[in-house]
Amino acid sequence: RKGGDNMQKRSIYTAQEAAQIANVSRWTVYKWIRTKGLPAKRVGQKFVIPIKPFMCWLDNSRKTMEPTIDGAD
C-alpha cells in the first residue's frame, strides 16, 4: 500500500519524504542537516529523520527562518 497512510505509521522519514513534506528539494534537507540542526541519523550512506523531532524542528524553523530559494546558498 502506497501513500500517506504508510508514512503516518512509521517513526522515520527518508530525506526525500522529509523534502516532500517541507516542500523543498532533497538537497535542501541535506543542507538543513549539515547547517541548521535538522535532527537526523546516518544509516549506512543514507540519512533517516525521526518524524516527531522533524515535525517540531520544521514548525519551529518556519517561525524563525527567512524564506529561502531552494538550492540557494
XYZ file of N, CA and C in Angstrom:
219
model
N 0.831 -1.190 0.000
C 0.000 0.000 0.000
C 0.868 1.244 0.000
N 0.647 2.125 -0.918
C 1.445 3.342 -1.012
C 0.670 4.532 -0.490
N 1.422 5.626 -0.263
C 0.750 6.874 0.073
C 0.979 7.317 1.489
N 0.249 8.351 1.882
C 0.404 8.977 3.184
C 0.072 8.081 4.353
N -0.840 7.116 4.184
C -1.206 6.246 5.297
C 0.003 5.505 5.837
N 0.831 4.981 4.958
C 2.004 4.235 5.373
C 3.004 5.132 6.085
N 3.185 6.358 5.606
C 4.129 7.269 6.227
C 3.665 7.662 7.628
N 2.368 7.705 7.866
C 1.837 8.093 9.169
C 2.208 7.070 10.249
N 2.320 5.795 9.916
C 2.536 4.739 10.898
C 4.007 4.513 11.210
N 4.892 5.089 10.442
C 6.318 4.906 10.646
C 6.859 5.925 11.632
N 8.082 5.668 12.109
C 8.694 6.603 13.050
C 9.806 7.429 12.407
N 10.157 7.118 11.153
C 11.209 7.866 10.466
C 10.787 8.210 9.042
N 11.414 9.258 8.518
C 11.272 9.631 7.115
C 12.627 9.492 6.434
N 12.598 9.283 5.145
C 13.800 9.431 4.338
C 13.976 10.918 4.047
N 15.136 11.283 3.539
C 15.360 12.685 3.164
C 14.356 13.111 2.095
N 14.050 12.214 1.159
C 13.100 12.542 0.092
C 11.700 12.791 0.669
N 11.269 11.961 1.605
C 9.949 12.147 2.221
C 9.893 13.443 3.014
N 10.954 13.727 3.768
C 11.005 14.986 4.531
C 10.957 16.177 3.579
N 11.647 16.061 2.450
C 11.639 17.144 1.462
C 10.234 17.379 0.919
N 9.517 16.311 0.636
C 8.151 16.446 0.121
C 7.252 17.126 1.147
N 7.394 16.761 2.391
C 6.563 17.345 3.448
C 6.888 18.823 3.630
N 8.179 19.169 3.572
C 8.600 20.559 3.765
C 8.488 21.382 2.482
N 8.167 20.721 1.383
C 8.035 21.387 0.079
C 9.349 22.037 -0.366
N 10.437 21.268 -0.190
C 11.769 21.691 -0.630
C 12.422 20.509 -1.341
N 13.600 20.719 -1.874
C 14.316 19.627 -2.524
C 15.009 18.750 -1.477
N 15.366 17.556 -1.903
C 16.115 16.640 -1.039
C 17.443 17.294 -0.637
N 18.054 18.052 -1.559
C 19.338 18.691 -1.283
C 19.196 19.751 -0.190
N 18.075 20.417 -0.138
C 17.832 21.384 0.942
C 17.748 20.660 2.278
N 17.116 19.500 2.304
C 17.057 18.714 3.548
C 18.470 18.350 3.996
N 19.328 17.916 3.077
C 20.718 17.598 3.442
C 21.435 18.833 3.984
N 21.172 19.979 3.369
C 21.783 21.224 3.848
C 21.299 21.549 5.257
N 20.008 21.371 5.498
C 19.470 21.614 6.846
C 20.119 20.693 7.870
N 20.356 19.444 7.491
C 21.012 18.504 8.404
C 22.408 19.018 8.749
N 23.146 19.471 7.735
C 24.525 19.945 7.933
C 24.601 21.268 8.662
N 23.718 22.197 8.328
C 23.929 23.573 8.798
C 22.858 24.126 9.720
N 21.690 23.530 9.759
C 20.583 24.111 10.532
C 20.134 23.243 11.710
N 20.824 22.118 11.928
C 20.492 21.291 13.078
C 19.271 20.406 12.907
N 18.891 20.113 11.670
C 17.776 19.191 11.454
C 18.142 17.839 12.051
N 17.315 17.294 12.951
C 17.648 16.017 13.577
C 17.612 14.877 12.554
N 18.716 14.154 12.464
C 18.807 13.032 11.538
C 19.916 12.096 12.002
N 19.819 10.854 11.576
C 20.851 9.869 11.869
C 21.295 9.247 10.556
N 22.593 9.005 10.458
C 23.116 8.348 9.272
C 23.009 6.839 9.472
N 22.441 6.181 8.491
C 22.365 4.718 8.482
C 23.014 4.278 7.179
N 24.233 3.778 7.279
C 24.991 3.480 6.069
C 25.301 4.772 5.356
N 24.891 4.862 4.087
C 25.136 6.070 3.312
C 23.917 6.988 3.258
N 22.858 6.634 3.964
C 21.632 7.428 3.921
C 21.346 8.049 5.273
N 20.536 9.099 5.245
C 20.057 9.708 6.473
C 18.618 9.273 6.714
N 18.289 9.035 7.984
C 16.898 8.842 8.377
C 16.556 9.962 9.348
N 15.329 10.411 9.258
C 14.898 11.585 10.015
C 13.714 11.177 10.889
N 13.893 11.196 12.215
C 12.786 10.838 13.109
C 11.611 11.806 12.920
N 10.415 11.261 12.771
C 9.249 12.059 12.392
C 8.907 13.125 13.428
N 8.744 12.742 14.686
C 8.308 13.724 15.691
C 9.309 14.858 15.853
N 10.614 14.560 16.020
C 11.567 15.679 16.105
C 11.608 16.519 14.828
N 11.454 15.878 13.666
C 11.438 16.618 12.396
C 10.268 17.592 12.360
N 9.088 17.122 12.734
C 7.907 17.984 12.678
C 8.046 19.158 13.648
N 8.602 18.927 14.832
C 8.842 20.020 15.787
C 9.881 20.990 15.226
N 10.972 20.446 14.677
C 12.024 21.287 14.095
C 11.461 22.131 12.955
N 10.672 21.498 12.096
C 10.106 22.200 10.952
C 9.177 23.318 11.410
N 8.335 23.028 12.390
C 7.413 24.035 12.908
C 8.178 25.216 13.498
N 9.189 24.927 14.311
C 9.996 25.999 14.912
C 10.781 26.760 13.855
N 11.309 26.055 12.875
C 12.105 26.695 11.834
C 11.258 27.607 10.960
N 10.053 27.205 10.695
C 9.174 28.041 9.873
C 8.858 29.350 10.573
N 8.892 29.336 11.888
C 8.627 30.558 12.642
C 9.832 31.487 12.649
N 11.049 30.921 12.520
C 12.259 31.727 12.674
C 13.096 31.872 11.408
N 12.942 30.971 10.448
C 13.784 31.014 9.247
C 13.320 32.077 8.278
N 14.302 32.659 7.609
C 13.974 33.542 6.494
C 13.533 32.667 5.339
N 12.665 33.151 4.487
C 12.314 32.362 3.309
C 13.562 32.110 2.468
N 13.710 30.876 1.972
C 14.869 30.542 1.157
C 14.414 30.140 -0.227
N 15.240 30.443 -1.189
C 15.013 29.954 -2.533
C 15.708 28.623 -2.611
N 14.978 27.568 -2.907
C 15.533 26.226 -2.910
C 16.776 26.153 -3.792
N 17.850 25.624 -3.211
C 19.086 25.479 -3.948
C 20.037 26.653 -3.769
N 19.587 27.746 -3.196
C 20.449 28.908 -2.985
C 21.236 28.738 -1.706
N 22.447 29.203 -1.719
C 23.286 29.128 -0.505
C 23.291 30.434 0.233
